[in-house]
Amino acid sequence: MQQKILIVDDTANFRHAVAAALRGEGYEVLCAKNGEDGLSLALTEHPGLILLDIAMPVIDGLSYLASLRAHKHLKDTPVIMLTASADVNHVREASGLGIQGYMLKSAFSLGEMIKKVEELIGAPAVFTHQ
């Protein structure tokens, strides 16, 4: 079974680029354009990892994270923040809600993100037909 990763980000180009990179590595990727859709997907799909933006419509990333941590089946789901916000208060609040990483979009590297994903949930399983 592939490991599921949920990307919750309102910037379509960024979301699609990250999803393509992760799919290229063999991960199953789900995408949501805002926190509300992302929370609904997390509740139904139980991803192994969530990549989360902060500034989004409907439900922002920090509110999303607080809601996620309130659900017993999702409270331990690893979360990496992928955001344009370098606000130290955002970093502090997200850290207090138990994130596993904080990456700035301005200094973003797909290679570094994939490395962090592999550290948290492992490389995707490779199946061969014999």
PDB file of C-alpha atoms in Angstrom:
ATOM      1  CA  MET A   1       0.000   0.000   0.000  1.00  0.00           C
ATOM      2  CA  GLN A   2       1.303   3.462  -0.898  1.00  0.00           C
ATOM      3  CA  GLN A   3       1.825   6.007   1.837  1.00  0.00           C
ATOM      4  CA  LYS A   4      -0.697   8.839   1.527  1.00  0.00           C
ATOM      5  CA  ILE A   5       0.408  12.436   1.737  1.00  0.00           C
ATOM      6  CA  LEU A   6      -2.125  15.255   1.940  1.00  0.00           C
ATOM      7  CA  ILE A   7      -1.128  18.675   0.584  1.00  0.00           C
ATOM      8  CA  VAL A   8      -3.269  21.546   1.893  1.00  0.00           C
ATOM      9  CA  ASP A   9      -2.350  24.764   0.073  1.00  0.00           C
ATOM     10  CA  ASP A  10      -4.371  27.426  -1.736  1.00  0.00           C
ATOM     11  CA  THR A  11      -1.701  28.139  -4.384  1.00  0.00           C
ATOM     12  CA  ALA A  12      -2.555  25.791  -7.248  1.00  0.00           C
ATOM     13  CA  ASN A  13       0.827  25.935  -9.032  1.00  0.00           C
ATOM     14  CA  PHE A  14       2.731  25.192  -5.818  1.00  0.00           C
ATOM     15  CA  ARG A  15       0.317  22.427  -4.814  1.00  0.00           C
ATOM     16  CA  HIS A  16       0.584  20.763  -8.234  1.00  0.00           C
ATOM     17  CA  ALA A  17       4.402  21.001  -8.368  1.00  0.00           C
ATOM     18  CA  VAL A  18       4.780  19.427  -4.918  1.00  0.00           C
ATOM     19  CA  ALA A  19       2.207  16.740  -5.754  1.00  0.00           C
ATOM     20  CA  ALA A  20       3.988  15.872  -9.015  1.00  0.00           C
ATOM     21  CA  ALA A  21       7.351  15.572  -7.245  1.00  0.00           C
ATOM     22  CA  LEU A  22       5.913  13.303  -4.544  1.00  0.00           C
ATOM     23  CA  ARG A  23       4.035  11.143  -7.050  1.00  0.00           C
ATOM     24  CA  GLY A  24       7.277  10.844  -9.008  1.00  0.00           C
ATOM     25  CA  GLU A  25       8.847   9.371  -5.872  1.00  0.00           C
ATOM     26  CA  GLY A  26       6.012   6.827  -5.587  1.00  0.00           C
ATOM     27  CA  TYR A  27       3.797   8.408  -2.927  1.00  0.00           C
ATOM     28  CA  GLU A  28       0.013   8.586  -3.147  1.00  0.00           C
ATOM     29  CA  VAL A  29      -0.907  12.272  -2.998  1.00  0.00           C
ATOM     30  CA  LEU A  30      -4.178  13.955  -2.074  1.00  0.00           C
ATOM     31  CA  CYS A  31      -4.681  17.710  -2.503  1.00  0.00           C
ATOM     32  CA  ALA A  32      -6.931  20.318  -0.930  1.00  0.00           C
ATOM     33  CA  LYS A  33      -7.150  24.021  -1.796  1.00  0.00           C
ATOM     34  CA  ASN A  34      -8.164  25.208   1.684  1.00  0.00           C
ATOM     35  CA  GLY A  35      -8.250  24.091   5.288  1.00  0.00           C
ATOM     36  CA  GLU A  36     -11.893  23.050   5.245  1.00  0.00           C
ATOM     37  CA  ASP A  37     -11.423  20.689   2.299  1.00  0.00           C
ATOM     38  CA  GLY A  38      -8.149  19.504   3.816  1.00  0.00           C
ATOM     39  CA  LEU A  39      -9.728  18.637   7.147  1.00  0.00           C
ATOM     40  CA  SER A  40     -12.496  16.709   5.410  1.00  0.00           C
ATOM     41  CA  LEU A  41      -9.923  14.729   3.393  1.00  0.00           C
ATOM     42  CA  ALA A  42      -7.802  14.046   6.472  1.00  0.00           C
ATOM     43  CA  LEU A  43     -10.824  12.677   8.327  1.00  0.00           C
ATOM     44  CA  THR A  44     -11.815  10.331   5.499  1.00  0.00           C
ATOM     45  CA  GLU A  45      -8.418   9.343   4.072  1.00  0.00           C
ATOM     46  CA  HIS A  46      -6.163   9.252   7.185  1.00  0.00           C
ATOM     47  CA  PRO A  47      -2.952  10.387   5.461  1.00  0.00           C
ATOM     48  CA  GLY A  48       0.425   9.383   6.825  1.00  0.00           C
ATOM     49  CA  LEU A  49       1.707  12.959   6.469  1.00  0.00           C
ATOM     50  CA  ILE A  50       0.246  16.412   5.860  1.00  0.00           C
ATOM     51  CA  LEU A  51       2.015  19.279   4.079  1.00  0.00           C
ATOM     52  CA  LEU A  52       0.262  22.448   5.204  1.00  0.00           C
ATOM     53  CA  ASP A  53       0.255  26.140   4.266  1.00  0.00           C
ATOM     54  CA  ILE A  54      -0.585  28.808   6.854  1.00  0.00           C
ATOM     55  CA  ALA A  55      -2.338  31.590   4.906  1.00  0.00           C
ATOM     56  CA  MET A  56      -5.404  30.021   3.270  1.00  0.00           C
ATOM     57  CA  PRO A  57      -9.068  30.885   2.838  1.00  0.00           C
ATOM     58  CA  VAL A  58     -11.903  29.324   4.864  1.00  0.00           C
ATOM     59  CA  ILE A  59      -9.703  27.723   7.565  1.00  0.00           C
ATOM     60  CA  ASP A  60      -6.104  28.927   7.904  1.00  0.00           C
ATOM     61  CA  GLY A  61      -3.263  26.500   8.539  1.00  0.00           C
ATOM     62  CA  LEU A  62      -2.907  27.148  12.263  1.00  0.00           C
ATOM     63  CA  SER A  63      -6.642  26.687  12.890  1.00  0.00           C
ATOM     64  CA  TYR A  64      -6.509  23.564  10.726  1.00  0.00           C
ATOM     65  CA  LEU A  65      -3.636  22.217  12.787  1.00  0.00           C
ATOM     66  CA  ALA A  66      -5.488  22.854  16.061  1.00  0.00           C
ATOM     67  CA  SER A  67      -8.569  21.039  14.687  1.00  0.00           C
ATOM     68  CA  LEU A  68      -6.425  18.163  13.456  1.00  0.00           C
ATOM     69  CA  ARG A  69      -4.828  17.711  16.874  1.00  0.00           C
ATOM     70  CA  ALA A  70      -8.310  17.574  18.472  1.00  0.00           C
ATOM     71  CA  HIS A  71      -9.225  14.391  16.533  1.00  0.00           C
ATOM     72  CA  LYS A  72      -8.032  11.239  18.262  1.00  0.00           C
ATOM     73  CA  HIS A  73      -7.305   9.416  14.986  1.00  0.00           C
ATOM     74  CA  LEU A  74      -5.357  12.344  13.514  1.00  0.00           C
ATOM     75  CA  LYS A  75      -3.674  13.949  16.520  1.00  0.00           C
ATOM     76  CA  ASP A  76      -0.361  12.181  15.906  1.00  0.00           C
ATOM     77  CA  THR A  77      -0.281  12.691  12.123  1.00  0.00           C
ATOM     78  CA  PRO A  78       3.047  14.280  11.149  1.00  0.00           C
ATOM     79  CA  VAL A  79       2.725  17.784   9.687  1.00  0.00           C
ATOM     80  CA  ILE A  80       5.243  19.851   7.761  1.00  0.00           C
ATOM     81  CA  MET A  81       4.376  23.518   7.302  1.00  0.00           C
ATOM     82  CA  LEU A  82       5.192  24.761   3.771  1.00  0.00           C
ATOM     83  CA  THR A  83       4.531  28.470   3.881  1.00  0.00           C
ATOM     84  CA  ALA A  84       5.526  31.947   2.778  1.00  0.00           C
ATOM     85  CA  SER A  85       5.250  33.170   6.371  1.00  0.00           C
ATOM     86  CA  ALA A  86       8.512  33.680   8.236  1.00  0.00           C
ATOM     87  CA  ASP A  87       6.603  35.253  11.154  1.00  0.00           C
ATOM     88  CA  VAL A  88       8.272  33.962  14.313  1.00  0.00           C
ATOM     89  CA  ASN A  89       4.877  33.900  16.068  1.00  0.00           C
ATOM     90  CA  HIS A  90       3.534  31.525  13.396  1.00  0.00           C
ATOM     91  CA  VAL A  91       6.568  29.288  13.800  1.00  0.00           C
ATOM     92  CA  ARG A  92       6.154  29.294  17.583  1.00  0.00           C
ATOM     93  CA  GLU A  93       2.411  28.574  17.436  1.00  0.00           C
ATOM     94  CA  ALA A  94       2.832  25.796  14.865  1.00  0.00           C
ATOM     95  CA  SER A  95       5.640  24.265  16.924  1.00  0.00           C
ATOM     96  CA  GLY A  96       3.387  24.327  19.981  1.00  0.00           C
ATOM     97  CA  LEU A  97       0.826  22.342  17.981  1.00  0.00           C
ATOM     98  CA  GLY A  98       3.359  19.619  17.272  1.00  0.00           C
ATOM     99  CA  ILE A  99       4.622  20.109  13.732  1.00  0.00           C
ATOM    100  CA  GLN A 100       7.561  18.070  12.496  1.00  0.00           C
ATOM    101  CA  GLY A 101       8.976  20.685  10.130  1.00  0.00           C
ATOM    102  CA  TYR A 102       8.658  24.263   8.891  1.00  0.00           C
ATOM    103  CA  MET A 103       9.817  25.108   5.368  1.00  0.00           C
ATOM    104  CA  LEU A 104       9.682  28.552   3.783  1.00  0.00           C
ATOM    105  CA  LYS A 105       8.442  28.715   0.199  1.00  0.00           C
ATOM    106  CA  SER A 106      11.019  31.442  -0.521  1.00  0.00           C
ATOM    107  CA  ALA A 107      13.849  28.989   0.241  1.00  0.00           C
ATOM    108  CA  PHE A 108      11.972  25.896  -0.901  1.00  0.00           C
ATOM    109  CA  SER A 109      13.736  22.879  -2.368  1.00  0.00           C
ATOM    110  CA  LEU A 110      11.827  19.839  -3.616  1.00  0.00           C
ATOM    111  CA  GLY A 111      14.839  17.691  -2.776  1.00  0.00           C
ATOM    112  CA  GLU A 112      14.936  18.892   0.837  1.00  0.00           C
ATOM    113  CA  MET A 113      11.183  18.408   1.168  1.00  0.00           C
ATOM    114  CA  ILE A 114      11.374  14.844  -0.156  1.00  0.00           C
ATOM    115  CA  LYS A 115      14.261  14.120   2.220  1.00  0.00           C
ATOM    116  CA  LYS A 116      12.165  15.377   5.163  1.00  0.00           C
ATOM    117  CA  VAL A 117       9.157  13.326   4.004  1.00  0.00           C
ATOM    118  CA  GLU A 118      11.312  10.186   3.827  1.00  0.00           C
ATOM    119  CA  GLU A 119      12.680  10.882   7.324  1.00  0.00           C
ATOM    120  CA  LEU A 120       9.142  11.080   8.711  1.00  0.00           C
ATOM    121  CA  ILE A 121       7.283   8.304   6.884  1.00  0.00           C
ATOM    122  CA  GLY A 122       9.957   6.424   4.964  1.00  0.00           C
ATOM    123  CA  ALA A 123      10.428   5.932   1.273  1.00  0.00           C
ATOM    124  CA  PRO A 124       7.419   4.581  -0.584  1.00  0.00           C
ATOM    125  CA  ALA A 125       7.182   0.830  -0.926  1.00  0.00           C
ATOM    126  CA  VAL A 126       8.266  -0.466  -4.306  1.00  0.00           C
ATOM    127  CA  PHE A 127       6.334  -3.403  -5.655  1.00  0.00           C
ATOM    128  CA  THR A 128       7.678  -5.706  -8.311  1.00  0.00           C
ATOM    129  CA  HIS A 129       5.701  -8.307 -10.198  1.00  0.00           C
ATOM    130  CA  GLN A 130       7.401 -11.682 -10.426  1.00  0.00           C
TER     131      GLN A 130
END
